[in-house]
mmCIF file of C-alpha atoms in Angstrom:
data_model
loop_
_atom_site.group_PDB
_atom_site.id
_atom_site.type_symbol
_atom_site.label_atom_id
_atom_site.label_comp_id
_atom_site.label_asym_id
_atom_site.label_seq_id
_atom_site.Cartn_x
_atom_site.Cartn_y
_atom_site.Cartn_z
ATOM 1 C CA MET A 1 -9.813 18.752 44.105
ATOM 2 C CA SER A 2 -11.385 18.883 47.652
ATOM 3 C CA TYR A 3 -14.549 17.293 49.145
ATOM 4 C CA TYR A 4 -16.286 19.330 51.724
ATOM 5 C CA VAL A 5 -19.052 18.067 54.375
ATOM 6 C CA ASN A 6 -20.670 20.371 56.867
ATOM 7 C CA ASP A 7 -19.826 18.511 60.205
ATOM 8 C CA LYS A 8 -19.052 21.367 62.502
ATOM 9 C CA TRP A 9 -21.734 20.402 65.108
ATOM 10 C CA VAL A 10 -21.243 16.671 64.679
ATOM 11 C CA ARG A 11 -17.313 17.313 65.508
ATOM 12 C CA ILE A 12 -18.327 19.399 68.480
ATOM 13 C CA THR A 13 -20.820 16.884 69.853
ATOM 14 C CA GLY A 14 -18.741 13.817 69.112
ATOM 15 C CA ILE A 15 -15.501 15.050 70.642
ATOM 16 C CA THR A 16 -17.459 16.170 73.826
ATOM 17 C CA LEU A 17 -19.053 12.840 74.175
ATOM 18 C CA LEU A 18 -15.844 10.901 73.690
ATOM 19 C CA VAL A 19 -14.083 13.021 76.315
ATOM 20 C CA VAL A 20 -16.956 12.582 78.879
ATOM 21 C CA ALA A 21 -16.727 8.726 78.066
ATOM 22 C CA ALA A 22 -12.956 8.645 78.794
ATOM 23 C CA LEU A 23 -13.548 10.535 82.083
ATOM 24 C CA ALA A 24 -16.120 8.037 83.165
ATOM 25 C CA VAL A 25 -14.259 4.969 82.376
ATOM 26 C CA ASP A 26 -10.822 6.055 83.622
ATOM 27 C CA ASP A 27 -10.093 5.386 87.246
ATOM 28 C CA PHE A 28 -7.343 7.849 87.101
ATOM 29 C CA TYR A 29 -9.763 10.803 87.173
ATOM 30 C CA ARG A 30 -11.202 9.549 90.438
ATOM 31 C CA GLN A 31 -8.044 10.544 92.308
ATOM 32 C CA PRO A 32 -7.792 14.033 93.941
ATOM 33 C CA LEU A 33 -7.336 17.059 91.526
ATOM 34 C CA THR A 34 -3.618 17.527 91.157
ATOM 35 C CA GLY A 35 -1.420 19.048 88.405
ATOM 36 C CA VAL A 36 -0.699 15.565 87.059
ATOM 37 C CA VAL A 37 -4.334 14.857 86.729
ATOM 38 C CA PHE A 38 -5.029 18.168 84.985
ATOM 39 C CA VAL A 39 -2.166 17.693 82.538
ATOM 40 C CA LYS A 40 -3.474 14.089 81.803
ATOM 41 C CA PHE A 41 -6.866 15.613 81.096
ATOM 42 C CA LEU A 42 -5.470 18.089 78.813
ATOM 43 C CA ILE A 43 -3.520 15.412 76.890
ATOM 44 C CA ASP A 44 -6.672 13.369 76.527
ATOM 45 C CA VAL A 45 -8.872 16.120 75.255
ATOM 46 C CA GLY A 46 -5.903 16.917 72.709
ATOM 47 C CA SER A 47 -5.660 13.225 71.794
ATOM 48 C CA THR A 48 -9.406 13.107 71.043
ATOM 49 C CA ILE A 49 -9.329 16.390 69.135
ATOM 50 C CA ALA A 50 -6.175 15.370 67.060
ATOM 51 C CA THR A 51 -7.529 11.728 66.270
ATOM 52 C CA TRP A 52 -10.733 13.175 65.057
ATOM 53 C CA HIS A 53 -9.379 15.647 62.842
ATOM 54 C CA LEU A 54 -6.677 13.337 61.521
ATOM 55 C CA ASN A 55 -9.264 10.753 60.523
ATOM 56 C CA ARG A 56 -11.567 13.347 59.011
ATOM 57 C CA THR A 57 -8.693 14.748 56.812
ATOM 58 C CA ILE A 58 -7.910 11.194 55.626
ATOM 59 C CA ILE A 59 -11.605 10.488 54.851
ATOM 60 C CA LEU A 60 -12.165 13.632 52.988
ATOM 61 C CA ARG A 61 -9.020 13.317 50.977
ATOM 62 C CA PHE A 62 -9.772 9.893 49.765
ATOM 63 C CA LYS A 63 -13.379 10.816 49.099
ATOM 64 C CA ALA A 64 -12.094 13.550 46.830
ATOM 65 C CA ARG A 65 -9.464 11.353 45.141
ATOM 66 C CA PHE A 66 -11.937 8.465 44.436
ATOM 67 C CA PRO A 67 -15.433 10.313 43.978
ATOM 68 C CA LYS A 68 -16.769 7.729 41.528
ATOM 69 C CA ASN A 69 -19.175 4.917 42.632
ATOM 70 C CA SER A 70 -16.957 2.460 40.662
ATOM 71 C CA GLU A 71 -13.963 3.469 42.830
ATOM 72 C CA GLN A 72 -15.802 2.919 46.137
ATOM 73 C CA LEU A 73 -14.034 -0.265 47.140
ATOM 74 C CA LYS A 74 -10.629 1.285 46.443
ATOM 75 C CA ARG A 75 -11.557 4.264 48.321
ATOM 76 C CA LEU A 76 -12.758 2.352 51.452
ATOM 77 C CA SER A 77 -9.645 0.119 51.343
ATOM 78 C CA ALA A 78 -7.212 3.038 51.115
ATOM 79 C CA THR A 79 -9.161 4.917 53.710
ATOM 80 C CA PHE A 80 -9.246 2.096 56.200
ATOM 81 C CA LEU A 81 -5.497 1.326 55.750
ATOM 82 C CA THR A 82 -4.448 4.914 56.107
ATOM 83 C CA SER A 83 -6.714 5.596 58.894
ATOM 84 C CA THR A 84 -5.529 2.597 60.923
ATOM 85 C CA LEU A 85 -1.803 3.192 60.485
ATOM 86 C CA SER A 86 -2.144 6.980 61.203
ATOM 87 C CA SER A 87 -4.297 6.607 64.167
ATOM 88 C CA THR A 88 -2.038 3.996 65.623
ATOM 89 C CA ALA A 89 1.074 6.124 65.016
ATOM 90 C CA LEU A 90 -0.666 9.222 66.595
ATOM 91 C CA SER A 91 -1.945 7.065 69.510
ATOM 92 C CA TRP A 92 1.542 5.877 70.268
ATOM 93 C CA CYS A 93 2.929 9.436 70.362
ATOM 94 C CA LEU A 94 0.131 10.640 72.587
ATOM 95 C CA ARG A 95 0.503 7.572 74.977
ATOM 96 C CA VAL A 96 4.235 8.305 75.302
ATOM 97 C CA LEU A 97 3.456 11.788 76.149
ATOM 98 C CA ASP A 98 0.668 10.723 78.631
ATOM 99 C CA TYR A 99 2.942 8.096 80.212
ATOM 100 C CA TRP A 100 5.768 10.512 80.703
ATOM 101 C CA ALA A 101 3.386 13.292 82.085
ATOM 102 C CA THR A 102 1.911 10.897 84.733
ATOM 103 C CA LYS A 103 5.058 8.866 85.805
ATOM 104 C CA GLY A 104 7.761 11.222 84.848
ATOM 105 C CA THR A 105 9.790 8.419 83.058
ATOM 106 C CA LEU A 106 9.621 6.244 80.108
ATOM 107 C CA THR A 107 11.824 3.316 81.566
ATOM 108 C CA GLN A 108 8.887 0.804 81.689
ATOM 109 C CA PHE A 109 6.771 2.081 78.790
ATOM 110 C CA PHE A 110 8.006 -0.412 76.321
ATOM 111 C CA GLU A 111 7.867 -3.317 78.677
ATOM 112 C CA GLU A 112 4.147 -2.940 79.585
ATOM 113 C CA ASP A 113 1.679 -4.843 77.406
ATOM 114 C CA HIS A 114 -1.442 -2.600 76.997
ATOM 115 C CA ALA A 115 -3.376 -4.265 74.183
ATOM 116 C CA MET A 116 -5.429 -7.287 73.413
ATOM 117 C CA SER A 117 -4.436 -10.519 71.909
ATOM 118 C CA PHE A 118 -6.282 -13.421 70.385
ATOM 119 C CA THR A 119 -5.357 -17.182 70.944
ATOM 120 C CA ILE A 120 -7.019 -19.649 68.535
ATOM 121 C CA ASN A 121 -5.895 -23.259 68.452
ATOM 122 C CA ASN A 122 -2.707 -22.353 70.268
ATOM 123 C CA TRP A 123 -2.003 -19.649 67.692
ATOM 124 C CA THR A 124 -1.704 -16.089 69.095
ATOM 125 C CA LEU A 125 -2.565 -12.861 67.128
ATOM 126 C CA ARG A 126 -1.044 -9.916 68.878
ATOM 127 C CA LEU A 127 -2.382 -6.490 67.928
ATOM 128 C CA TYR A 128 0.261 -4.806 69.886
ATOM 129 C CA VAL A 129 3.858 -4.703 68.210
ATOM 130 C CA TYR A 130 6.631 -2.497 69.553
ATOM 131 C CA SER A 131 4.189 -0.597 71.809
ATOM 132 C CA PHE A 132 1.917 0.268 68.716
ATOM 133 C CA ASP A 133 -1.651 -0.512 69.584
ATOM 134 C CA PHE A 134 -3.117 -1.590 66.019
ATOM 135 C CA LEU A 135 -6.476 -2.595 67.562
ATOM 136 C CA TYR A 136 -6.910 0.898 68.638
ATOM 137 C CA GLY A 137 -6.148 2.063 65.118
ATOM 138 C CA ILE A 138 -8.642 -0.301 63.599
ATOM 139 C CA GLN A 139 -11.326 0.729 65.962
ATOM 140 C CA CYS A 140 -10.696 4.481 65.072
ATOM 141 C CA ALA A 141 -10.812 3.670 61.536
ATOM 142 C CA ILE A 142 -14.116 1.815 61.823
ATOM 143 C CA PHE A 143 -15.672 4.385 63.983
ATOM 144 C CA PHE A 144 -14.778 7.388 61.900
ATOM 145 C CA MET A 145 -15.493 5.743 58.535
ATOM 146 C CA SER A 146 -19.041 4.899 59.936
ATOM 147 C CA VAL A 147 -19.748 8.353 61.179
ATOM 148 C CA TYR A 148 -18.692 10.098 57.977
ATOM 149 C CA GLY A 149 -20.239 7.309 55.797
ATOM 150 C CA ILE A 150 -23.524 8.361 57.397
ATOM 151 C CA LEU A 151 -22.755 12.076 56.927
ATOM 152 C CA PHE A 152 -21.938 11.446 53.143
ATOM 153 C CA PHE A 153 -25.137 9.506 52.702
ATOM 154 C CA ILE A 154 -27.241 12.362 54.162
ATOM 155 C CA LYS A 155 -25.234 14.988 52.143
ATOM 156 C CA ASP A 156 -25.599 12.957 48.931
ATOM 157 C CA SER A 157 -29.379 12.352 49.589
ATOM 158 C CA SER A 158 -29.961 15.993 50.200
ATOM 159 C CA ALA A 159 -27.975 16.883 46.991
ATOM 160 C CA TYR A 160 -30.059 14.394 45.085
ATOM 161 C CA ARG A 161 -33.272 15.710 46.323
ATOM 162 C CA ASN A 162 -32.128 19.295 45.375
ATOM 163 C CA ARG A 163 -31.211 18.211 41.938
ATOM 164 C CA LEU A 164 -34.595 16.630 41.437
ATOM 165 C CA LYS A 165 -36.193 19.881 42.794
ATOM 166 C CA GLN A 166 -34.033 21.949 40.250
ATOM 167 C CA ALA A 167 -34.875 19.642 37.420
ATOM 168 C CA GLU A 168 -38.621 19.958 38.259
ATOM 169 C CA LYS A 169 -38.311 23.655 38.521
ATOM 170 C CA GLU A 170 -36.487 23.761 35.102
ATOM 171 C CA ARG A 171 -39.302 21.491 33.696
ATOM 172 C CA GLU A 172 -41.870 23.915 34.982
ATOM 173 C CA GLU A 173 -40.040 26.863 33.537
ATOM 174 C CA LEU A 174 -39.645 25.201 30.211
ATOM 175 C CA ARG A 175 -43.391 24.363 30.205
ATOM 176 C CA ALA A 176 -44.262 27.962 31.061
ATOM 177 C CA ALA A 177 -41.909 29.241 28.221
ATOM 178 C CA HIS A 178 -43.441 26.725 25.887
ATOM 179 C CA LEU A 179 -46.883 27.774 26.713
ATOM 180 C CA GLN A 180 -45.816 31.399 26.215
ATOM 181 C CA SER A 181 -44.196 30.436 22.957
ATOM 182 C CA GLN A 182 -47.469 28.825 21.750
ATOM 183 C CA LEU A 183 -49.301 32.124 22.589
ATOM 184 C CA ASP A 184 -46.646 34.149 20.817
ATOM 185 C CA ALA A 185 -46.946 31.778 17.709
ATOM 186 C CA LEU A 186 -50.534 32.096 17.637
ATOM 187 C CA LYS A 187 -50.496 35.820 18.141
ATOM 188 C CA GLN A 188 -47.904 36.233 15.384
ATOM 189 C CA HIS A 189 -49.086 33.925 12.773
ATOM 190 C CA VAL A 190 -52.969 33.255 13.338
ATOM 191 C CA ASN A 191 -53.921 36.832 13.130
ATOM 192 C CA PRO A 192 -56.238 38.822 10.718
ATOM 193 C CA HIS A 193 -53.377 40.561 9.197
ATOM 194 C CA PHE A 194 -51.540 37.408 8.147
ATOM 195 C CA LEU A 195 -54.897 35.764 7.122
ATOM 196 C CA PHE A 196 -55.790 38.933 5.211
ATOM 197 C CA ASN A 197 -52.614 38.948 3.034
ATOM 198 C CA SER A 198 -52.878 35.212 2.378
ATOM 199 C CA LEU A 199 -56.527 35.560 1.251
ATOM 200 C CA ASN A 200 -55.579 38.594 -0.836
ATOM 201 C CA SER A 201 -52.830 36.724 -2.580
ATOM 202 C CA LEU A 202 -55.192 33.653 -3.024
ATOM 203 C CA SER A 203 -58.069 35.821 -4.441
ATOM 204 C CA SER A 204 -55.862 37.252 -7.214
ATOM 205 C CA LEU A 205 -54.530 33.877 -7.962
ATOM 206 C CA ILE A 206 -57.932 32.274 -8.484
ATOM 207 C CA SER A 207 -58.792 34.350 -11.343
ATOM 208 C CA GLU A 208 -55.305 34.500 -12.773
ATOM 209 C CA ASP A 209 -53.801 31.095 -12.268
ATOM 210 C CA PRO A 210 -56.185 28.355 -10.703
ATOM 211 C CA LYS A 211 -53.682 25.774 -10.542
ATOM 212 C CA GLN A 212 -51.321 28.105 -8.707
ATOM 213 C CA ALA A 213 -54.233 29.141 -6.384
ATOM 214 C CA GLU A 214 -54.837 25.455 -5.536
ATOM 215 C CA LEU A 215 -51.110 24.924 -4.800
ATOM 216 C CA PHE A 216 -51.287 28.002 -2.628
ATOM 217 C CA VAL A 217 -54.073 26.460 -0.599
ATOM 218 C CA ASP A 218 -52.183 23.396 -0.050
ATOM 219 C CA LYS A 219 -49.116 25.325 1.156
ATOM 220 C CA LEU A 220 -51.276 27.404 3.492
ATOM 221 C CA SER A 221 -53.007 24.484 5.043
ATOM 222 C CA GLU A 222 -49.637 22.917 5.490
ATOM 223 C CA VAL A 223 -48.176 25.977 7.159
ATOM 224 C CA TYR A 224 -51.166 26.190 9.741
ATOM 225 C CA ARG A 225 -51.039 22.463 10.352
ATOM 226 C CA TYR A 226 -47.299 22.801 11.298
ATOM 227 C CA LEU A 227 -48.068 25.781 13.476
ATOM 228 C CA LEU A 228 -50.661 23.853 15.420
ATOM 229 C CA ARG A 229 -48.509 20.660 15.749
ATOM 230 C CA SER A 230 -45.462 22.505 16.875
ATOM 231 C CA ASN A 231 -47.303 23.757 19.871
ATOM 232 C CA GLN A 232 -47.167 20.143 21.306
ATOM 233 C CA GLN A 233 -43.447 19.632 21.189
ATOM 234 C CA HIS A 234 -40.201 21.230 22.396
ATOM 235 C CA LEU A 235 -37.943 19.926 19.676
ATOM 236 C CA THR A 236 -38.328 19.002 15.995
ATOM 237 C CA THR A 237 -35.985 17.660 13.524
ATOM 238 C CA LEU A 238 -34.218 19.894 11.011
ATOM 239 C CA GLU A 239 -35.761 18.016 8.022
ATOM 240 C CA THR A 240 -39.350 18.880 9.304
ATOM 241 C CA GLU A 241 -38.326 22.480 9.827
ATOM 242 C CA LEU A 242 -36.948 22.711 6.087
ATOM 243 C CA GLN A 243 -40.090 21.171 4.846
ATOM 244 C CA PHE A 244 -42.230 23.693 6.740
ATOM 245 C CA ILE A 245 -40.068 26.575 5.719
ATOM 246 C CA ASN A 246 -40.456 25.672 2.195
ATOM 247 C CA ALA A 247 -44.147 25.817 2.453
ATOM 248 C CA TYR A 248 -43.775 29.164 4.324
ATOM 249 C CA TYR A 249 -41.502 30.458 1.665
ATOM 250 C CA HIS A 250 -43.940 29.503 -1.001
ATOM 251 C CA LEU A 251 -46.676 31.835 0.589
ATOM 252 C CA LEU A 252 -44.072 34.730 0.928
ATOM 253 C CA GLN A 253 -42.969 34.344 -2.647
ATOM 254 C CA THR A 254 -46.448 34.454 -3.887
ATOM 255 C CA ARG A 255 -46.621 37.821 -2.342
ATOM 256 C CA TYR A 256 -43.127 39.209 -3.017
ATOM 257 C CA GLY A 257 -42.246 37.329 -6.144
ATOM 258 C CA ALA A 258 -38.592 37.749 -7.350
ATOM 259 C CA ALA A 259 -38.064 40.355 -4.503
ATOM 260 C CA LEU A 260 -37.460 37.523 -2.177
ATOM 261 C CA GLN A 261 -34.862 34.687 -2.729
ATOM 262 C CA LEU A 262 -34.342 31.763 -0.403
ATOM 263 C CA ASP A 263 -31.311 29.428 -0.699
ATOM 264 C CA VAL A 264 -31.360 26.189 1.330
ATOM 265 C CA ALA A 265 -27.897 24.253 1.167
ATOM 266 C CA VAL A 266 -28.048 21.590 3.961
ATOM 267 C CA HIS A 267 -26.693 18.155 3.603
ATOM 268 C CA GLU A 268 -29.092 15.479 4.383
ATOM 269 C CA SER A 269 -26.833 13.899 7.052
ATOM 270 C CA TYR A 270 -27.936 16.775 9.256
ATOM 271 C CA PHE A 271 -31.616 16.171 8.720
ATOM 272 C CA PRO A 272 -32.116 14.075 11.892
ATOM 273 C CA TYR A 273 -30.567 16.850 14.071
ATOM 274 C CA GLN A 274 -33.103 18.789 16.158
ATOM 275 C CA LEU A 275 -33.814 22.287 17.120
ATOM 276 C CA PRO A 276 -36.792 24.188 18.735
ATOM 277 C CA PRO A 277 -39.700 24.418 16.367
ATOM 278 C CA LEU A 278 -40.473 27.523 14.334
ATOM 279 C CA SER A 279 -36.955 28.795 14.686
ATOM 280 C CA LEU A 280 -36.424 29.068 11.032
ATOM 281 C CA GLN A 281 -39.732 30.730 10.388
ATOM 282 C CA LEU A 282 -39.009 33.280 13.063
ATOM 283 C CA LEU A 283 -35.768 34.167 11.452
ATOM 284 C CA VAL A 284 -37.072 34.391 7.860
ATOM 285 C CA GLU A 285 -39.983 36.436 9.002
ATOM 286 C CA ASN A 286 -37.611 38.847 10.973
ATOM 287 C CA ALA A 287 -35.559 39.187 7.888
ATOM 288 C CA VAL A 288 -38.592 40.124 5.646
ATOM 289 C CA LYS A 289 -40.010 42.380 8.304
ATOM 290 C CA HIS A 290 -36.927 44.528 8.925
ATOM 291 C CA ASN A 291 -35.462 44.695 5.431
ATOM 292 C CA VAL A 292 -36.331 46.129 2.039
ATOM 293 C CA ALA A 293 -37.219 43.483 -0.711
ATOM 294 C CA SER A 294 -37.612 44.713 -4.177
ATOM 295 C CA VAL A 295 -37.009 43.292 -7.732
ATOM 296 C CA LYS A 296 -34.202 45.610 -8.113
ATOM 297 C CA HIS A 297 -32.666 44.873 -4.734
ATOM 298 C CA PRO A 298 -33.914 41.377 -3.834
ATOM 299 C CA LEU A 299 -33.676 40.104 -0.181
ATOM 300 C CA HIS A 300 -31.430 37.102 -0.270
ATOM 301 C CA ILE A 301 -31.848 34.624 2.592
ATOM 302 C CA GLN A 302 -29.526 31.558 2.914
ATOM 303 C CA ILE A 303 -29.751 28.595 5.150
ATOM 304 C CA THR A 304 -26.655 26.389 5.692
ATOM 305 C CA VAL A 305 -25.072 24.164 8.258
ATOM 306 C CA ASP A 306 -21.285 24.538 9.196
ATOM 307 C CA ARG A 307 -18.926 21.963 10.299
ATOM 308 C CA GLN A 308 -19.691 22.496 14.074
ATOM 309 C CA ALA A 309 -23.194 21.470 13.300
ATOM 310 C CA ARG A 310 -24.550 25.031 13.639
ATOM 311 C CA LEU A 311 -27.511 26.166 11.526
ATOM 312 C CA LEU A 312 -26.487 29.460 9.745
ATOM 313 C CA VAL A 313 -29.362 31.704 8.754
ATOM 314 C CA SER A 314 -28.227 34.792 6.982
ATOM 315 C CA ASN A 315 -29.740 37.559 4.953
ATOM 316 C CA THR A 316 -28.541 40.464 3.020
ATOM 317 C CA LEU A 317 -28.768 43.633 5.240
ATOM 318 C CA GLN A 318 -30.783 46.401 3.685
ATOM 319 C CA ARG A 319 -32.847 47.722 6.462
ATOM 320 C CA LYS A 320 -36.009 49.726 6.068
ATOM 321 C CA ALA A 321 -35.692 53.592 6.316
ATOM 322 C CA SER A 322 -38.524 53.519 8.975
ATOM 323 C CA ARG A 323 -37.602 51.130 11.646
ATOM 324 C CA VAL A 324 -40.379 48.534 12.119
ATOM 325 C CA LEU A 325 -41.876 48.096 15.666
ATOM 326 C CA SER A 326 -41.121 44.724 17.073
ATOM 327 C CA ASN A 327 -43.255 42.912 19.466
ATOM 328 C CA GLY A 328 -40.359 41.004 21.185
ATOM 329 C CA VAL A 329 -40.924 37.682 19.608
ATOM 330 C CA GLY A 330 -38.238 36.319 17.254
ATOM 331 C CA LEU A 331 -34.817 36.254 18.469
ATOM 332 C CA THR A 332 -35.885 36.808 22.037
ATOM 333 C CA ASN A 333 -38.123 33.677 21.669
ATOM 334 C CA ILE A 334 -35.469 31.560 20.164
ATOM 335 C CA ILE A 335 -32.860 32.451 22.676
ATOM 336 C CA ALA A 336 -35.262 31.813 25.567
ATOM 337 C CA LYS A 337 -36.022 28.386 24.320
ATOM 338 C CA TYR A 338 -32.318 27.456 24.070
ATOM 339 C CA GLN A 339 -31.709 28.664 27.450
ATOM 340 C CA MET A 340 -34.562 26.595 29.034
ATOM 341 C CA LEU A 341 -33.239 23.477 27.276
ATOM 342 C CA SER A 342 -29.770 24.203 28.649
ATOM 343 C CA LEU A 343 -28.235 24.257 25.205
ATOM 344 C CA PRO A 344 -25.480 26.481 23.823
ATOM 345 C CA GLN A 345 -26.718 29.812 22.988
ATOM 346 C CA PRO A 346 -27.294 31.238 19.467
ATOM 347 C CA ILE A 347 -24.678 33.478 18.179
ATOM 348 C CA ILE A 348 -25.692 36.819 16.308
ATOM 349 C CA GLU A 349 -23.400 38.657 14.053
ATOM 350 C CA GLU A 350 -23.945 41.646 11.970
ATOM 351 C CA THR A 351 -21.685 42.899 9.115
ATOM 352 C CA GLU A 352 -22.073 45.772 6.667
ATOM 353 C CA ALA A 353 -23.697 43.475 4.245
ATOM 354 C CA GLN A 354 -25.211 40.585 6.129
ATOM 355 C CA PHE A 355 -27.147 39.522 9.321
ATOM 356 C CA ILE A 356 -26.355 36.060 10.579
ATOM 357 C CA VAL A 357 -27.698 33.887 13.239
ATOM 358 C CA MET A 358 -25.994 30.642 14.204
ATOM 359 C CA LEU A 359 -28.255 27.991 15.876
ATOM 360 C CA PRO A 360 -26.595 24.989 17.628
ATOM 361 C CA LEU A 361 -28.164 21.816 16.407
ATOM 362 C CA ILE A 362 -28.721 18.917 18.769
ATOM 363 C CA ALA A 363 -27.416 15.478 17.639
#
C-alpha cells in the first residue's frame, strides 16, 4: 500500500529556497569562483535534494503503514526516529565528501567539533558523536514532518470536501430519482384504467356479494393509502411491503380468481429488514402483465427469503403470445433505486419454467 501527495511544486520551491539560503550564509561561496567552490556547490545542491527526498520517502511510507487516526502517535514517533537517524547518516556521508572535496584530505575531519552541545548544571549533552551530527538530523525531521503535515492536512481537507460534495450530489440524484419514482407510481397506479377495473369489480360485487364488496373497498383504500405514503420515504420494512402486497393481491384475485395464486413464505425474523417501497408490487404486476393467467394454467407467484437475506420473487413463466408494451417502469425502476442507495444490485434469472428476481434486503 502506498500514499501519494502532489508536492511537485513544493519540492521545487523548497529545494530552491534551501539552496539559496545555504549560499547566503556560507562564507565559502564569497571566495573567487574556482573548481573547488563549484564542486562544493554541486555537493550542497545534491545534499539538499537527497535529504528532501529521503525524508519525503520516509514520511510517505509511514503514512501508508499507519493510516488510521488511532495510529497517529505510533506513526509520528516512528517517522521522527527514522527521519532523524537517516538524515544524520546521510549528512555524515555528504560532509565527508564535502570535506574531502574542499581540503583534499580527511586527516582532521574526525578531530573537528562541528555541532552544538548543551551544558546544564555541569552536565553536558553532546549532539555530536563520532562525527555524526544528530542535531542536524533532529532539525531535518522536525522541518520535513511540519511541511508534509501541512500538505497532509490540505489534502485530507480537500478530500473531505470532495466527499461532502459527492454525498450531496448522490442525495440530489436520489431525491430526483425518488421524485421520478413518485411520478411513475402515480402514472402506473392512479390512472383511469386501474380505477376503471377496480370499480367494475366493485360494481359486480355489490349486487352479488355485499360483504365481499365492503372488504374490496377496504383493500382498495389500503392500497391507495400505501401508494401515497410510499412517496414520502426511500425505504420501508419488509413487513409493511408484505401487508401491502396482500391488499394488492386481494384486488387482483377479485379480478382473476383462481387464475392467480400468490404464495408468501417469509419468516418473521426478516420482517424488520428494509427495501425500496413498492418493489414487490412492481414485480407482482409485471408477472401479471406479461404472463397468461387462466384457471387451467394459473399464474403462480412465490415470495421467499433465502439465507443470504435476499428476497426472492418468482413466477411461472407462461408469456403472452402478443408481447405487452412496457413503459419502462418495473425492473428498471427497482434497479435505479438500488443504485442510488449504493446497495448490491438485484439479480434477475430466467429459466424455461420460471422468472426470478432476487432483491437484497437491508438489515
